[in-house]
Tab-separated table of C-alpha atoms in Angstrom:
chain	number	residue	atom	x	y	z
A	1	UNK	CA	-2.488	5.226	130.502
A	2	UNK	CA	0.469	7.632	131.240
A	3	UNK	CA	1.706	7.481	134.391
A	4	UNK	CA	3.479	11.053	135.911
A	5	UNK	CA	5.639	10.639	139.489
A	6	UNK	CA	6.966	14.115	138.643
A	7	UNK	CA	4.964	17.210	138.985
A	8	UNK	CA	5.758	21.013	139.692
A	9	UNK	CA	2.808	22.643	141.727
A	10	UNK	CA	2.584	26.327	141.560
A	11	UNK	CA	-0.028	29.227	142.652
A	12	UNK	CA	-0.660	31.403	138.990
A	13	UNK	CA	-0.817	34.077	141.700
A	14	UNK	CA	0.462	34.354	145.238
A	15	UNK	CA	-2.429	35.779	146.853
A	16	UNK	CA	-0.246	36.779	150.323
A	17	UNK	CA	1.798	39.629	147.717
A	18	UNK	CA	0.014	39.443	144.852
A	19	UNK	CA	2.809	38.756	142.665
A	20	UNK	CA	2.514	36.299	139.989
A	21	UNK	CA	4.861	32.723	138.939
A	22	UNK	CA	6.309	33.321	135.635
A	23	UNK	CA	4.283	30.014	134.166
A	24	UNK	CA	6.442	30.745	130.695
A	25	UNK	CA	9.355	29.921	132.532
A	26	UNK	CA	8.384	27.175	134.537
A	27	UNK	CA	6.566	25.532	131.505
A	28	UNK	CA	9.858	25.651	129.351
A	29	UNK	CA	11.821	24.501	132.097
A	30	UNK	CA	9.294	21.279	132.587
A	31	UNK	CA	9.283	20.489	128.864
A	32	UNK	CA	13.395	20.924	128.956
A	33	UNK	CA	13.749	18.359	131.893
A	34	UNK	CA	10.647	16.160	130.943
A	35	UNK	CA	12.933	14.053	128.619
A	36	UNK	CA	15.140	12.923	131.699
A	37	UNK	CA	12.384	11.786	133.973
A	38	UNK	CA	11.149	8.036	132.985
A	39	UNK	CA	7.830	9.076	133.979
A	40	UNK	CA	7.528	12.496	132.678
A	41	UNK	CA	6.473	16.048	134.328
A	42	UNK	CA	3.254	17.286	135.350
A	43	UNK	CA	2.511	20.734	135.568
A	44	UNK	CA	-0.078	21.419	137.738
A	45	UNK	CA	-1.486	25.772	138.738
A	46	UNK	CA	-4.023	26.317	141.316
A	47	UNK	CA	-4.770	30.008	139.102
A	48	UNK	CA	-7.577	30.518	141.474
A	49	UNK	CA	-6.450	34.158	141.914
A	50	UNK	CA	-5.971	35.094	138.528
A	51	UNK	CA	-8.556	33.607	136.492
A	52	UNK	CA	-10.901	36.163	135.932
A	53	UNK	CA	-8.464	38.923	137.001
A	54	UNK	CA	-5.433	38.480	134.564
A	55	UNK	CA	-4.689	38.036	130.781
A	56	UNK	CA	-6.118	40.750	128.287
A	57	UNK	CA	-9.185	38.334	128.446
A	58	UNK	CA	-9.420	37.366	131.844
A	59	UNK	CA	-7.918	33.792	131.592
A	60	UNK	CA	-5.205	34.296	133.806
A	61	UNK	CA	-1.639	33.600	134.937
A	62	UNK	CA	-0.938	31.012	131.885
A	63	UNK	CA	-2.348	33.976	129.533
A	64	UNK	CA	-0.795	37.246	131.212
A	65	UNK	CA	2.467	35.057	130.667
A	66	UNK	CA	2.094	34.082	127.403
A	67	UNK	CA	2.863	30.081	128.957
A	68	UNK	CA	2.019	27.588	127.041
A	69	UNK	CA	2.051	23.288	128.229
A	70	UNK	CA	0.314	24.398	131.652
A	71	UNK	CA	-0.599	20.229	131.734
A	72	UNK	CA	-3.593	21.322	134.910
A	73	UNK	CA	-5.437	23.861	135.418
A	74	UNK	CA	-7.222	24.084	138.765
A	75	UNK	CA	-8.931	26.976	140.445
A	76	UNK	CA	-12.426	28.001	141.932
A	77	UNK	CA	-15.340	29.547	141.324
A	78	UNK	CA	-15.915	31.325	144.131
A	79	UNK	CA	-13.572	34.380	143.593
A	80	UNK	CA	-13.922	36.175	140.297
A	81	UNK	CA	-17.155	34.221	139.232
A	82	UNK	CA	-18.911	34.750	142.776
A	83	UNK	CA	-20.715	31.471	142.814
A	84	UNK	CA	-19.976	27.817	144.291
A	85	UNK	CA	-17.244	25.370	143.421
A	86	UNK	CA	-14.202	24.567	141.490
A	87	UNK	CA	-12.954	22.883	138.675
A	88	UNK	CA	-10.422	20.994	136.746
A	89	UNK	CA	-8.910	21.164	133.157
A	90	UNK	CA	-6.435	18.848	131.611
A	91	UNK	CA	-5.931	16.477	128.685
A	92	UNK	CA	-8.622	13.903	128.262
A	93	UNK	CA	-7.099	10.929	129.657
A	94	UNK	CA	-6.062	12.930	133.264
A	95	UNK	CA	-10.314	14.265	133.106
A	96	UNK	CA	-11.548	10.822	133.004
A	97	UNK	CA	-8.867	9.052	135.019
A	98	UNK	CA	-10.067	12.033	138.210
A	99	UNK	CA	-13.888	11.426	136.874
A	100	UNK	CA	-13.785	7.732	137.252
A	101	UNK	CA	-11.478	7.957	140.580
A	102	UNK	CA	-11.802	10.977	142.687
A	103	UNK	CA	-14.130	10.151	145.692
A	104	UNK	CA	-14.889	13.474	145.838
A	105	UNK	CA	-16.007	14.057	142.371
A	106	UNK	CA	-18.001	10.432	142.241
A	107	UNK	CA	-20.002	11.181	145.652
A	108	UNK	CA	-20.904	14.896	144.426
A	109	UNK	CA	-23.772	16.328	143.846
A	110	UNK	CA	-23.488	19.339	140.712
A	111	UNK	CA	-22.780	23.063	141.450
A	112	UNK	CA	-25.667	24.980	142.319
A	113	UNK	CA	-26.877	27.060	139.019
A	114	UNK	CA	-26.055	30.656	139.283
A	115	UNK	CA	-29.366	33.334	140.287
């Protein structure tokens, strides 16, 4: 299992100004630095403002940047897509480490389907 003590946390979109973090830059400064760290970076975005709202297809921050190595993505549903809940996406072995760890995600019931 890999084991990260490093992460950068960032907003895709600062939802106080509305400005945006440039996620290109950030990503190519985490995969500069990664090297030096024993344990590696993570980089985590909470896009919850701009998924939905950003990117020629509505993907958001990590497409209206053009970023790519955005390690998790984390937003919810209850802005552009109008409905309950949130989610989670990552590599496979950071999905089932949270799915086989996260109280929160163990004692859950699934989201409510959409009317």
């Amino acid at each position: 299992m890999v084991t990260f003590n490093n992460f950068i946390v960032t907003d895709g979109i600062f939802s106080m100004r509305g400005d945006y973090a440039p996620l290109d830059i950030i990503s190519n400064l985490s995969k500069k630095y990664d090297r030096e760290f024993p344990e590696n970076i993570l980089l985590v975005v909470d896009d919850s403002h701009g998924i939905g709202a950003y990117g020629k297809t509505g993907r958001g921050t990590e497409e209206y940047t053009n970023a790519k190595g955005v390690d998790m993505l984390v937003g919810t549903l209850g802005k552009a897509f109008g409905v309950n809940g949130g989610y989670v996406t990552s590599n496979q072995t950071i999905i089932t480490y949270l799915r086989e760890s996260a109280p929160m995600y163990i004692y859950s019931n699934p989201i409510s389907p959409a009317v």
